[in-house]
mmCIF file of C-alpha atoms in Angstrom:
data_model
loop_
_atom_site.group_PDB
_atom_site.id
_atom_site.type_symbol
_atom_site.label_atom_id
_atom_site.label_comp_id
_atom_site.label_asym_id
_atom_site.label_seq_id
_atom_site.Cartn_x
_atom_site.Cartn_y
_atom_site.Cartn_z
ATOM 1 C CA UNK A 1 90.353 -0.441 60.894
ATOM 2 C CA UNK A 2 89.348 -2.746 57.978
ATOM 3 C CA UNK A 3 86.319 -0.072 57.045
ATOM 4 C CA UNK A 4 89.883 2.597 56.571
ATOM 5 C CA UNK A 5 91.525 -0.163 54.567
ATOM 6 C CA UNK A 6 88.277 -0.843 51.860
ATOM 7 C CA UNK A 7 88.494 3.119 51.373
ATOM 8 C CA UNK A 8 91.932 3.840 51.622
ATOM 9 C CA UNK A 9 93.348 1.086 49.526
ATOM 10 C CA UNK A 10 90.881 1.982 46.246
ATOM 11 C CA UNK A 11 91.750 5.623 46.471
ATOM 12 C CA UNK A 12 95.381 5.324 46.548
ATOM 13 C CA UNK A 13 95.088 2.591 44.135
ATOM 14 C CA UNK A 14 93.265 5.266 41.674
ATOM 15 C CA UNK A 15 96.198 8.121 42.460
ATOM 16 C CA UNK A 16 98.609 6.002 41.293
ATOM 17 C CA UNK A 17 96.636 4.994 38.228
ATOM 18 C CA UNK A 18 95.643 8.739 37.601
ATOM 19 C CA UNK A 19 99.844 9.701 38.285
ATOM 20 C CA UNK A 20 100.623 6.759 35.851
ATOM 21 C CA UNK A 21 98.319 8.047 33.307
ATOM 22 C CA UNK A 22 99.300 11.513 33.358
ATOM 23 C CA UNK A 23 103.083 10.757 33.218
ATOM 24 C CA UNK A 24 102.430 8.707 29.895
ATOM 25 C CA UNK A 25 100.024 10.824 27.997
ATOM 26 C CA UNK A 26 102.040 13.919 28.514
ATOM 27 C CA UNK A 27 105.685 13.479 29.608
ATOM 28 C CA UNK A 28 106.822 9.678 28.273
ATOM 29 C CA UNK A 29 108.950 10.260 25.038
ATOM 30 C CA UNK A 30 108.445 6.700 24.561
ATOM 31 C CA UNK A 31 105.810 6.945 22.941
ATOM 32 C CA UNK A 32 106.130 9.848 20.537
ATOM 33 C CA UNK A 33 106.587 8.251 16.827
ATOM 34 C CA UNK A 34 108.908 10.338 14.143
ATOM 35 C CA UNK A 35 107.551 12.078 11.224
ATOM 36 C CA UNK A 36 110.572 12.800 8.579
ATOM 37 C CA UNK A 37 113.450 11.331 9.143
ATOM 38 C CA UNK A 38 116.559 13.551 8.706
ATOM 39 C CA UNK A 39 119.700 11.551 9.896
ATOM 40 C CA UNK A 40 120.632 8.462 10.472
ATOM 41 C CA UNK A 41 123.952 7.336 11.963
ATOM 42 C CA UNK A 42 125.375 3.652 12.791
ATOM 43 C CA UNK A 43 127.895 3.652 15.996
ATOM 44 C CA UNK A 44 131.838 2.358 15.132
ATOM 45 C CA UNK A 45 130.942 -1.227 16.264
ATOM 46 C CA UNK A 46 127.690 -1.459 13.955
ATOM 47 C CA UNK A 47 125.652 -2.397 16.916
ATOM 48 C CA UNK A 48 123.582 0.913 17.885
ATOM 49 C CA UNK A 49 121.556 2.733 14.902
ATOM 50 C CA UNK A 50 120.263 6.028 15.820
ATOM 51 C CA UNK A 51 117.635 7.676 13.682
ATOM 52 C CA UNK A 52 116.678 11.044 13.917
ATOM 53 C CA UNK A 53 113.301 12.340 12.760
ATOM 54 C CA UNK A 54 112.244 16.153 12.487
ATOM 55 C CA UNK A 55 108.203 16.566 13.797
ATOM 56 C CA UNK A 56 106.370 19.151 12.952
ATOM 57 C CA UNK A 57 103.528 20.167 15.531
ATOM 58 C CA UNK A 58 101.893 22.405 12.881
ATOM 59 C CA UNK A 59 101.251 26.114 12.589
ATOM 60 C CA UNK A 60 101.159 26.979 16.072
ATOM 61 C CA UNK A 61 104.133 25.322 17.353
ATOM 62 C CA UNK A 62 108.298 25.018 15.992
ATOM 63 C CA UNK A 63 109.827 22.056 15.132
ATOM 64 C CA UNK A 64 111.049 19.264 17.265
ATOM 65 C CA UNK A 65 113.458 16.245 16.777
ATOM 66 C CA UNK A 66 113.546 12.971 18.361
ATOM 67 C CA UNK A 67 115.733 10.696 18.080
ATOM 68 C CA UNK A 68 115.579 6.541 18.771
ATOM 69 C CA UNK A 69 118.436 3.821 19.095
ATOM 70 C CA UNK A 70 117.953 0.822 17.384
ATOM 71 C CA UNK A 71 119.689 -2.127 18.921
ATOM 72 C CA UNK A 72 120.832 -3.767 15.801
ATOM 73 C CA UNK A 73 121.486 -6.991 17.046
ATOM 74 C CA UNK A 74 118.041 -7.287 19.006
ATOM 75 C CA UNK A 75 115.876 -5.073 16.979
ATOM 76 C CA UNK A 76 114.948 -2.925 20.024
ATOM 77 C CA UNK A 77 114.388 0.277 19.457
ATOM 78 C CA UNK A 78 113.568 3.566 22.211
ATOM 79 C CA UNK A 79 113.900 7.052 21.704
ATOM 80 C CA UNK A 80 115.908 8.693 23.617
ATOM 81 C CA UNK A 81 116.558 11.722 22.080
ATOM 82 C CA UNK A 82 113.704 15.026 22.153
ATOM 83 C CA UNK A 83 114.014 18.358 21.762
ATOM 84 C CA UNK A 84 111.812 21.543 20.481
ATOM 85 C CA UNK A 85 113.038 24.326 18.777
ATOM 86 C CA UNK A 86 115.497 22.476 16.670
ATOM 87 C CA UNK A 87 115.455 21.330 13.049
ATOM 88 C CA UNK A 88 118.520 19.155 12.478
ATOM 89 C CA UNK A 89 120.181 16.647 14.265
ATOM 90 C CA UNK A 90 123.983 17.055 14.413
ATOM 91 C CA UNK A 91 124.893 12.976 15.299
ATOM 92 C CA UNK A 92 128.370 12.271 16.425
ATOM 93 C CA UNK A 93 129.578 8.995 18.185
ATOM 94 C CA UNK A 94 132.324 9.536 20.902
ATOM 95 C CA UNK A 95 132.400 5.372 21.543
ATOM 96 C CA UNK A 96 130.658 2.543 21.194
ATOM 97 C CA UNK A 97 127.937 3.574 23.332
ATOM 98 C CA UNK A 98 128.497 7.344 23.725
ATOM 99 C CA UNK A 99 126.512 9.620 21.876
ATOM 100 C CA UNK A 100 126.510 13.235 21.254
ATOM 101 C CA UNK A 101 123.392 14.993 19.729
ATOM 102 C CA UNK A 102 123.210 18.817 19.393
ATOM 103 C CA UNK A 103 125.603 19.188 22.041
ATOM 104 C CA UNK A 104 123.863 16.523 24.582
ATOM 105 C CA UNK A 105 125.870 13.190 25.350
ATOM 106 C CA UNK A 106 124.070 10.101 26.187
ATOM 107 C CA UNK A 107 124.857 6.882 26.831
ATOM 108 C CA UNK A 108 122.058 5.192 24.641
ATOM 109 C CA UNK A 109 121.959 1.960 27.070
ATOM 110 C CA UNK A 110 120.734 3.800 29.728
ATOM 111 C CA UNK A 111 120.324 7.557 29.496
ATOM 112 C CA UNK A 112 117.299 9.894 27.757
ATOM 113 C CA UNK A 113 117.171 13.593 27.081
ATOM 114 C CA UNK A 114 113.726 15.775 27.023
ATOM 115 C CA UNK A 115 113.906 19.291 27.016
ATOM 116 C CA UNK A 116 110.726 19.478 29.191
ATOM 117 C CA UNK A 117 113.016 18.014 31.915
ATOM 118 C CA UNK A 118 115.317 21.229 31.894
#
């Protein structure tokens, strides 16, 4: 039984690792950075900023925006906004923490849209 566990335990240990890795280098919008920025819009109470950048992939591939929330209070910052095929950002606030962008409404403390998800 302890001969399984010194096999099992490594490999399963290196799945996870290898899942972890994939998820991040291709599906995490965390970690994409903005190129131009095109918008920028402060919410009703002045605590959220949300930026909006347009990214250009080059001559093989449309345009794409992202968007990040800036916690103005803690300087935090996540994007939470991505989408391809799309060259503006049309920002509207519904509340203090409601967001619409291009149609999609997010609550920037907690939700994130990427249009690989759909």
């Amino acid at each position: 039984m302890k001969k399984y566990l010194k096999v099992i335990i490594p490999v399963l240990l290196v799945i996870v690792l290898g899942a972890y890795a994939i998820h991040w280098a291709f599906f995490d919008i965390r970690r994409i950075d903005g190129q131009e920025l095109i918008n920028e819009v402060t919410s009703p109470d002045g605590k959220y900023t949300i930026s909006a950048y347009l990214n250009n992939g080059g001559a093989t591939t449309d345009y794409a925006v992202l968007c990040s929330v800036k916690n103005n209070q803690t300087e935090k910052e996540k994007n939470i906004y991505w989408n391809y095929h799309c060259a503006e950002a049309n920002i509207e606030w519904n509340d203090k923490d409601i967001v619409t962008i291009n149609g999609i409404e997010l609550d920037v403390t907690k939700d994130t849209y990427d249009f690989r998800n759909e």
